[in-house]
Amino acid sequence: MKNAVTLLAAACALAVAGGASAQSAGQFTAKIGAGKITPKVDSGDVSAPALPGSKVDVGADTQPLFIFAYGLTDNISAELALGVPYKHKLYGAGAIAGTGQIGTVEALPPSAFIQYRMFRPEAMLRPFVGVGVTYAYFQKETGSGQLTALLNTGGPATTFEIKSKVAPSLQAGLAFNINPKWFVDVCVVKTFLEIDTKFSTGQTQQIKLDPLAVVVAVGYKF
């Protein structure tokens, strides 16, 4: 995210020097940027038969994002965030913390928000908050040899499936207007997500992910 911080610093400098611009009623905006998703994992145990205390941890990933919004009023906007799948590595935790990587999964989390943008449309800096939903779609779940050794020693490769879910999300951020057409914003999104995992060997596991996303994007007003 080092480049993103540099970009934000440049945007702040331009915002101070440039003229104010509006993000107002009836206006469309499009943004392109990067999002880093970091799951805040609270893992349940793999069900029996498995070593008691068998848990999982999930790594972070960064991917490009495409975001579209429409101004319903001067202060209220509707926003849709789309992107490419995030690729997360799964690691053993708890009683199996020493086993290393036990699998990978791709997650595609399109999100929709209703935002409240503070201050007048002409303001150069506009904080905003949002509430919405995220559809967490999981695909390409792949188990490693370590997972097979844990759940099906000597048997065929262990596979697993994660059920996709809709989850509530909260958003907070700040927009920097550079000129009448261009702007930069940064935001954080907290999603409250608990998933159900089913293994080919019959065990199940519940995992509270509650991911935190940090998004930096450059936008254009139409």
PDB file of C-alpha atoms in Angstrom:
ATOM      1  CA  MET A   1       0.000   0.000   0.000  1.00  0.00           C
ATOM      2  CA  LYS A   2       3.067   2.310  -0.045  1.00  0.00           C
ATOM      3  CA  ASN A   3       2.177   3.633  -3.516  1.00  0.00           C
ATOM      4  CA  ALA A   4      -1.381   4.285  -2.346  1.00  0.00           C
ATOM      5  CA  VAL A   5      -0.117   6.445   0.537  1.00  0.00           C
ATOM      6  CA  THR A   6       2.043   8.434  -1.894  1.00  0.00           C
ATOM      7  CA  LEU A   7      -0.967   8.896  -4.180  1.00  0.00           C
ATOM      8  CA  LEU A   8      -3.103  10.171  -1.316  1.00  0.00           C
ATOM      9  CA  ALA A   9      -0.421  12.649  -0.253  1.00  0.00           C
ATOM     10  CA  ALA A  10      -0.262  14.009  -3.794  1.00  0.00           C
ATOM     11  CA  ALA A  11      -4.040  14.253  -3.934  1.00  0.00           C
ATOM     12  CA  CYS A  12      -4.118  16.255  -0.707  1.00  0.00           C
ATOM     13  CA  ALA A  13      -1.587  18.721  -2.098  1.00  0.00           C
ATOM     14  CA  LEU A  14      -3.583  19.130  -5.309  1.00  0.00           C
ATOM     15  CA  ALA A  15      -6.804  19.568  -3.366  1.00  0.00           C
ATOM     16  CA  VAL A  16      -5.347  22.465  -1.409  1.00  0.00           C
ATOM     17  CA  ALA A  17      -4.149  24.159  -4.598  1.00  0.00           C
ATOM     18  CA  GLY A  18      -7.102  23.372  -6.869  1.00  0.00           C
ATOM     19  CA  GLY A  19     -10.655  24.587  -7.135  1.00  0.00           C
ATOM     20  CA  ALA A  20     -13.610  22.954  -5.420  1.00  0.00           C
ATOM     21  CA  SER A  21     -15.933  20.639  -7.318  1.00  0.00           C
ATOM     22  CA  ALA A  22     -19.271  18.987  -6.688  1.00  0.00           C
ATOM     23  CA  GLN A  23     -20.420  15.435  -6.116  1.00  0.00           C
ATOM     24  CA  SER A  24     -24.093  16.191  -6.268  1.00  0.00           C
ATOM     25  CA  ALA A  25     -27.600  14.982  -7.117  1.00  0.00           C
ATOM     26  CA  GLY A  26     -27.891  13.241 -10.470  1.00  0.00           C
ATOM     27  CA  GLN A  27     -24.162  12.824 -10.938  1.00  0.00           C
ATOM     28  CA  PHE A  28     -22.481   9.545 -11.927  1.00  0.00           C
ATOM     29  CA  THR A  29     -18.948   8.704 -10.811  1.00  0.00           C
ATOM     30  CA  ALA A  30     -16.595   5.856 -11.682  1.00  0.00           C
ATOM     31  CA  LYS A  31     -13.520   4.850  -9.701  1.00  0.00           C
ATOM     32  CA  ILE A  32     -10.640   2.454 -10.175  1.00  0.00           C
ATOM     33  CA  GLY A  33      -8.357   1.493  -7.336  1.00  0.00           C
ATOM     34  CA  ALA A  34      -7.011  -1.245  -5.112  1.00  0.00           C
ATOM     35  CA  GLY A  35      -8.549  -2.990  -2.131  1.00  0.00           C
ATOM     36  CA  LYS A  36      -6.775  -4.996   0.547  1.00  0.00           C
ATOM     37  CA  ILE A  37      -8.935  -7.475   2.449  1.00  0.00           C
ATOM     38  CA  THR A  38      -7.686  -8.718   5.812  1.00  0.00           C
ATOM     39  CA  PRO A  39      -9.909 -11.327   7.498  1.00  0.00           C
ATOM     40  CA  LYS A  40     -10.195 -10.950  11.287  1.00  0.00           C
ATOM     41  CA  VAL A  41     -10.569 -14.663  11.925  1.00  0.00           C
ATOM     42  CA  ASP A  42     -12.315 -16.264  14.878  1.00  0.00           C
ATOM     43  CA  SER A  43     -12.248 -19.931  13.937  1.00  0.00           C
ATOM     44  CA  GLY A  44     -14.385 -22.722  15.257  1.00  0.00           C
ATOM     45  CA  ASP A  45     -13.028 -26.261  15.522  1.00  0.00           C
ATOM     46  CA  VAL A  46     -13.192 -28.843  12.770  1.00  0.00           C
ATOM     47  CA  SER A  47     -15.892 -31.308  13.807  1.00  0.00           C
ATOM     48  CA  ALA A  48     -15.059 -34.877  14.801  1.00  0.00           C
ATOM     49  CA  PRO A  49     -13.321 -37.017  13.808  1.00  0.00           C
ATOM     50  CA  ALA A  50     -10.450 -34.523  13.940  1.00  0.00           C
ATOM     51  CA  LEU A  51      -7.788 -33.455  16.410  1.00  0.00           C
ATOM     52  CA  PRO A  52      -9.559 -31.343  19.083  1.00  0.00           C
ATOM     53  CA  GLY A  53      -8.810 -27.660  18.671  1.00  0.00           C
ATOM     54  CA  SER A  54      -8.184 -27.871  14.905  1.00  0.00           C
ATOM     55  CA  LYS A  55      -8.736 -24.311  13.665  1.00  0.00           C
ATOM     56  CA  VAL A  56      -7.893 -22.222  10.603  1.00  0.00           C
ATOM     57  CA  ASP A  57      -6.412 -18.819   9.843  1.00  0.00           C
ATOM     58  CA  VAL A  58      -6.891 -16.883   6.592  1.00  0.00           C
ATOM     59  CA  GLY A  59      -4.317 -14.655   4.892  1.00  0.00           C
ATOM     60  CA  ALA A  60      -4.874 -11.190   3.386  1.00  0.00           C
ATOM     61  CA  ASP A  61      -4.875 -10.269  -0.311  1.00  0.00           C
ATOM     62  CA  THR A  62      -4.897  -7.112  -2.480  1.00  0.00           C
ATOM     63  CA  GLN A  63      -6.716  -6.828  -5.813  1.00  0.00           C
ATOM     64  CA  PRO A  64      -7.998  -4.119  -8.220  1.00  0.00           C
ATOM     65  CA  LEU A  65     -11.496  -2.680  -7.781  1.00  0.00           C
ATOM     66  CA  PHE A  66     -14.007  -0.902  -9.999  1.00  0.00           C
ATOM     67  CA  ILE A  67     -16.572   1.293  -8.225  1.00  0.00           C
ATOM     68  CA  PHE A  68     -19.619   3.080  -9.639  1.00  0.00           C
ATOM     69  CA  ALA A  69     -21.859   5.568  -7.814  1.00  0.00           C
ATOM     70  CA  TYR A  70     -24.867   7.797  -8.433  1.00  0.00           C
ATOM     71  CA  GLY A  71     -25.844  10.890  -6.468  1.00  0.00           C
ATOM     72  CA  LEU A  72     -29.424  10.464  -5.237  1.00  0.00           C
ATOM     73  CA  THR A  73     -29.222  13.879  -3.536  1.00  0.00           C
ATOM     74  CA  ASP A  74     -26.386  16.310  -2.828  1.00  0.00           C
ATOM     75  CA  ASN A  75     -25.510  14.263   0.255  1.00  0.00           C
ATOM     76  CA  ILE A  76     -26.788  10.735  -0.400  1.00  0.00           C
ATOM     77  CA  SER A  77     -25.243   8.376  -2.954  1.00  0.00           C
ATOM     78  CA  ALA A  78     -25.728   4.786  -4.071  1.00  0.00           C
ATOM     79  CA  GLU A  79     -22.499   2.868  -4.742  1.00  0.00           C
ATOM     80  CA  LEU A  80     -21.609  -0.504  -6.263  1.00  0.00           C
ATOM     81  CA  ALA A  81     -18.115  -2.019  -5.888  1.00  0.00           C
ATOM     82  CA  LEU A  82     -16.953  -4.808  -8.214  1.00  0.00           C
ATOM     83  CA  GLY A  83     -13.609  -6.452  -8.805  1.00  0.00           C
ATOM     84  CA  VAL A  84     -11.639  -9.597  -9.503  1.00  0.00           C
ATOM     85  CA  PRO A  85     -11.507 -12.510  -7.047  1.00  0.00           C
ATOM     86  CA  TYR A  86      -9.303 -12.210  -3.973  1.00  0.00           C
ATOM     87  CA  LYS A  87      -6.979 -15.195  -3.481  1.00  0.00           C
ATOM     88  CA  HIS A  88      -6.669 -16.218   0.165  1.00  0.00           C
ATOM     89  CA  LYS A  89      -4.312 -18.783   1.655  1.00  0.00           C
ATOM     90  CA  LEU A  90      -5.612 -20.928   4.516  1.00  0.00           C
ATOM     91  CA  TYR A  91      -3.331 -21.958   7.358  1.00  0.00           C
ATOM     92  CA  GLY A  92      -3.644 -24.391  10.229  1.00  0.00           C
ATOM     93  CA  ALA A  93      -4.262 -22.749  13.607  1.00  0.00           C
ATOM     94  CA  GLY A  94      -4.951 -23.811  17.164  1.00  0.00           C
ATOM     95  CA  ALA A  95      -3.907 -27.420  17.707  1.00  0.00           C
ATOM     96  CA  ILE A  96      -2.682 -27.678  14.066  1.00  0.00           C
ATOM     97  CA  ALA A  97      -0.805 -24.362  13.958  1.00  0.00           C
ATOM     98  CA  GLY A  98       2.426 -26.058  12.893  1.00  0.00           C
ATOM     99  CA  THR A  99       1.025 -27.647   9.739  1.00  0.00           C
ATOM    100  CA  GLY A 100       1.444 -24.588   7.525  1.00  0.00           C
ATOM    101  CA  GLN A 101      -0.755 -23.933   4.488  1.00  0.00           C
ATOM    102  CA  ILE A 102      -3.752 -26.258   4.289  1.00  0.00           C
ATOM    103  CA  GLY A 103      -5.515 -24.771   1.292  1.00  0.00           C
ATOM    104  CA  THR A 104      -6.499 -21.818  -0.874  1.00  0.00           C
ATOM    105  CA  VAL A 105      -9.779 -20.216  -1.876  1.00  0.00           C
ATOM    106  CA  GLU A 106     -10.907 -17.406  -4.149  1.00  0.00           C
ATOM    107  CA  ALA A 107     -13.476 -14.928  -2.819  1.00  0.00           C
ATOM    108  CA  LEU A 108     -15.454 -12.485  -4.945  1.00  0.00           C
ATOM    109  CA  PRO A 109     -17.226  -9.906  -2.732  1.00  0.00           C
ATOM    110  CA  PRO A 110     -19.362  -7.450  -4.761  1.00  0.00           C
ATOM    111  CA  SER A 111     -20.773  -4.806  -2.419  1.00  0.00           C
ATOM    112  CA  ALA A 112     -23.563  -2.210  -2.583  1.00  0.00           C
ATOM    113  CA  PHE A 113     -23.831   0.810  -0.282  1.00  0.00           C
ATOM    114  CA  ILE A 114     -26.026   3.782   0.497  1.00  0.00           C
ATOM    115  CA  GLN A 115     -23.671   6.607   1.516  1.00  0.00           C
ATOM    116  CA  TYR A 116     -24.070   9.876   3.353  1.00  0.00           C
ATOM    117  CA  ARG A 117     -21.516  12.468   2.212  1.00  0.00           C
ATOM    118  CA  MET A 118     -20.952  15.286   4.662  1.00  0.00           C
ATOM    119  CA  PHE A 119     -20.704  19.005   3.900  1.00  0.00           C
ATOM    120  CA  ARG A 120     -21.848  20.806   0.758  1.00  0.00           C
ATOM    121  CA  PRO A 121     -21.173  19.454  -2.730  1.00  0.00           C
ATOM    122  CA  GLU A 122     -18.643  22.272  -3.269  1.00  0.00           C
ATOM    123  CA  ALA A 123     -16.479  21.172  -0.312  1.00  0.00           C
ATOM    124  CA  MET A 124     -12.947  20.144  -1.212  1.00  0.00           C
ATOM    125  CA  LEU A 125     -12.795  17.397   1.422  1.00  0.00           C
ATOM    126  CA  ARG A 126     -15.913  15.310   2.058  1.00  0.00           C
ATOM    127  CA  PRO A 127     -16.033  12.601   4.725  1.00  0.00           C
ATOM    128  CA  PHE A 128     -18.599   9.892   4.078  1.00  0.00           C
ATOM    129  CA  VAL A 129     -20.165   6.896   5.783  1.00  0.00           C
ATOM    130  CA  GLY A 130     -22.135   4.070   4.266  1.00  0.00           C
ATOM    131  CA  VAL A 131     -24.219   1.032   5.076  1.00  0.00           C
ATOM    132  CA  GLY A 132     -24.777  -1.860   2.724  1.00  0.00           C
ATOM    133  CA  VAL A 133     -24.479  -5.537   1.898  1.00  0.00           C
ATOM    134  CA  THR A 134     -21.713  -7.754   0.543  1.00  0.00           C
ATOM    135  CA  TYR A 135     -22.272 -10.983  -1.354  1.00  0.00           C
ATOM    136  CA  ALA A 136     -19.326 -13.234  -0.457  1.00  0.00           C
ATOM    137  CA  TYR A 137     -19.007 -15.722  -3.312  1.00  0.00           C
ATOM    138  CA  PHE A 138     -16.409 -18.471  -2.853  1.00  0.00           C
ATOM    139  CA  GLN A 139     -14.852 -20.551  -5.611  1.00  0.00           C
ATOM    140  CA  LYS A 140     -11.839 -22.730  -6.473  1.00  0.00           C
ATOM    141  CA  GLU A 141     -11.509 -24.148  -2.964  1.00  0.00           C
ATOM    142  CA  THR A 142      -8.356 -26.278  -3.029  1.00  0.00           C
ATOM    143  CA  GLY A 143      -6.962 -28.396  -0.218  1.00  0.00           C
ATOM    144  CA  SER A 144      -3.245 -29.111   0.239  1.00  0.00           C
ATOM    145  CA  GLY A 145      -1.419 -32.307   1.083  1.00  0.00           C
ATOM    146  CA  GLN A 146      -1.276 -31.127   4.695  1.00  0.00           C
ATOM    147  CA  LEU A 147      -5.087 -30.995   4.809  1.00  0.00           C
ATOM    148  CA  THR A 148      -5.329 -34.561   3.508  1.00  0.00           C
ATOM    149  CA  ALA A 149      -2.773 -35.727   6.059  1.00  0.00           C
ATOM    150  CA  LEU A 150      -4.857 -34.162   8.842  1.00  0.00           C
ATOM    151  CA  LEU A 151      -8.313 -35.382   7.840  1.00  0.00           C
ATOM    152  CA  ASN A 152      -7.812 -38.408   5.593  1.00  0.00           C
ATOM    153  CA  THR A 153      -4.381 -39.925   6.201  1.00  0.00           C
ATOM    154  CA  GLY A 154      -3.572 -42.495   3.539  1.00  0.00           C
ATOM    155  CA  GLY A 155      -6.794 -41.768   1.636  1.00  0.00           C
ATOM    156  CA  PRO A 156      -7.698 -39.680  -1.418  1.00  0.00           C
ATOM    157  CA  ALA A 157      -7.102 -35.920  -1.444  1.00  0.00           C
ATOM    158  CA  THR A 158      -9.381 -33.994   0.908  1.00  0.00           C
ATOM    159  CA  THR A 159     -11.494 -31.296  -0.710  1.00  0.00           C
ATOM    160  CA  PHE A 160     -13.787 -28.717   0.837  1.00  0.00           C
ATOM    161  CA  GLU A 161     -16.588 -26.323  -0.031  1.00  0.00           C
ATOM    162  CA  ILE A 162     -17.458 -22.924   1.457  1.00  0.00           C
ATOM    163  CA  LYS A 163     -21.056 -21.772   1.241  1.00  0.00           C
ATOM    164  CA  SER A 164     -21.526 -18.286  -0.261  1.00  0.00           C
ATOM    165  CA  LYS A 165     -23.393 -15.754   1.872  1.00  0.00           C
ATOM    166  CA  VAL A 166     -24.849 -12.247   1.992  1.00  0.00           C
ATOM    167  CA  ALA A 167     -23.448 -10.186   4.877  1.00  0.00           C
ATOM    168  CA  PRO A 168     -23.933  -6.629   6.213  1.00  0.00           C
ATOM    169  CA  SER A 169     -21.143  -4.098   5.693  1.00  0.00           C
ATOM    170  CA  LEU A 170     -20.271  -0.670   7.115  1.00  0.00           C
ATOM    171  CA  GLN A 171     -18.137   1.917   5.356  1.00  0.00           C
ATOM    172  CA  ALA A 172     -16.284   5.119   6.302  1.00  0.00           C
ATOM    173  CA  GLY A 173     -14.020   7.252   4.147  1.00  0.00           C
ATOM    174  CA  LEU A 174     -12.832  10.613   2.889  1.00  0.00           C
ATOM    175  CA  ALA A 175     -12.962  12.061  -0.640  1.00  0.00           C
ATOM    176  CA  PHE A 176     -10.422  14.602  -1.963  1.00  0.00           C
ATOM    177  CA  ASN A 177     -11.649  16.660  -4.933  1.00  0.00           C
ATOM    178  CA  ILE A 178      -8.698  17.453  -7.215  1.00  0.00           C
ATOM    179  CA  ASN A 179     -10.511  19.445  -9.933  1.00  0.00           C
ATOM    180  CA  PRO A 180     -14.058  19.609 -11.371  1.00  0.00           C
ATOM    181  CA  LYS A 181     -13.744  16.102 -12.851  1.00  0.00           C
ATOM    182  CA  TRP A 182     -11.157  14.117 -10.876  1.00  0.00           C
ATOM    183  CA  PHE A 183     -11.000  13.029  -7.250  1.00  0.00           C
ATOM    184  CA  VAL A 184      -9.275  10.535  -4.967  1.00  0.00           C
ATOM    185  CA  ASP A 185     -10.814   8.807  -1.978  1.00  0.00           C
ATOM    186  CA  VAL A 186      -9.849   6.324   0.684  1.00  0.00           C
ATOM    187  CA  CYS A 187     -12.220   4.215   2.754  1.00  0.00           C
ATOM    188  CA  VAL A 188     -12.415   1.265   5.094  1.00  0.00           C
ATOM    189  CA  VAL A 189     -15.161  -1.361   4.945  1.00  0.00           C
ATOM    190  CA  LYS A 190     -16.042  -3.753   7.755  1.00  0.00           C
ATOM    191  CA  THR A 191     -18.086  -6.810   6.812  1.00  0.00           C
ATOM    192  CA  PHE A 192     -19.688  -9.091   9.384  1.00  0.00           C
ATOM    193  CA  LEU A 193     -19.357 -12.527   7.824  1.00  0.00           C
ATOM    194  CA  GLU A 194     -19.491 -16.054   9.222  1.00  0.00           C
ATOM    195  CA  ILE A 195     -18.956 -18.955   6.829  1.00  0.00           C
ATOM    196  CA  ASP A 196     -19.734 -22.669   6.871  1.00  0.00           C
ATOM    197  CA  THR A 197     -17.137 -25.097   5.506  1.00  0.00           C
ATOM    198  CA  LYS A 198     -17.849 -28.708   4.567  1.00  0.00           C
ATOM    199  CA  PHE A 199     -15.013 -31.184   3.960  1.00  0.00           C
ATOM    200  CA  SER A 200     -15.199 -34.178   1.621  1.00  0.00           C
ATOM    201  CA  THR A 201     -14.363 -36.392   4.619  1.00  0.00           C
ATOM    202  CA  GLY A 202     -17.606 -35.365   6.335  1.00  0.00           C
ATOM    203  CA  GLN A 203     -16.318 -32.832   8.883  1.00  0.00           C
ATOM    204  CA  THR A 204     -17.663 -29.312   9.060  1.00  0.00           C
ATOM    205  CA  GLN A 205     -16.345 -26.024  10.444  1.00  0.00           C
ATOM    206  CA  GLN A 206     -17.758 -22.577  11.191  1.00  0.00           C
ATOM    207  CA  ILE A 207     -15.421 -19.612  10.792  1.00  0.00           C
ATOM    208  CA  LYS A 208     -16.103 -15.984  11.633  1.00  0.00           C
ATOM    209  CA  LEU A 209     -14.136 -13.971   9.066  1.00  0.00           C
ATOM    210  CA  ASP A 210     -15.364 -10.385   9.717  1.00  0.00           C
ATOM    211  CA  PRO A 211     -12.930  -9.003   7.084  1.00  0.00           C
ATOM    212  CA  LEU A 212     -11.636  -5.430   7.096  1.00  0.00           C
ATOM    213  CA  ALA A 213     -11.046  -3.882   3.664  1.00  0.00           C
ATOM    214  CA  VAL A 214      -8.959  -0.773   2.924  1.00  0.00           C
ATOM    215  CA  VAL A 215      -9.665   0.820  -0.461  1.00  0.00           C
ATOM    216  CA  VAL A 216      -7.787   3.606  -2.269  1.00  0.00           C
ATOM    217  CA  ALA A 217      -9.231   4.773  -5.589  1.00  0.00           C
ATOM    218  CA  VAL A 218      -9.037   7.486  -8.251  1.00  0.00           C
ATOM    219  CA  GLY A 219     -12.391   8.646  -9.594  1.00  0.00           C
ATOM    220  CA  TYR A 220     -13.951  10.613 -12.463  1.00  0.00           C
ATOM    221  CA  LYS A 221     -17.226  12.570 -12.408  1.00  0.00           C
ATOM    222  CA  PHE A 222     -19.540  12.428 -15.427  1.00  0.00           C
TER     223      PHE A 222
END
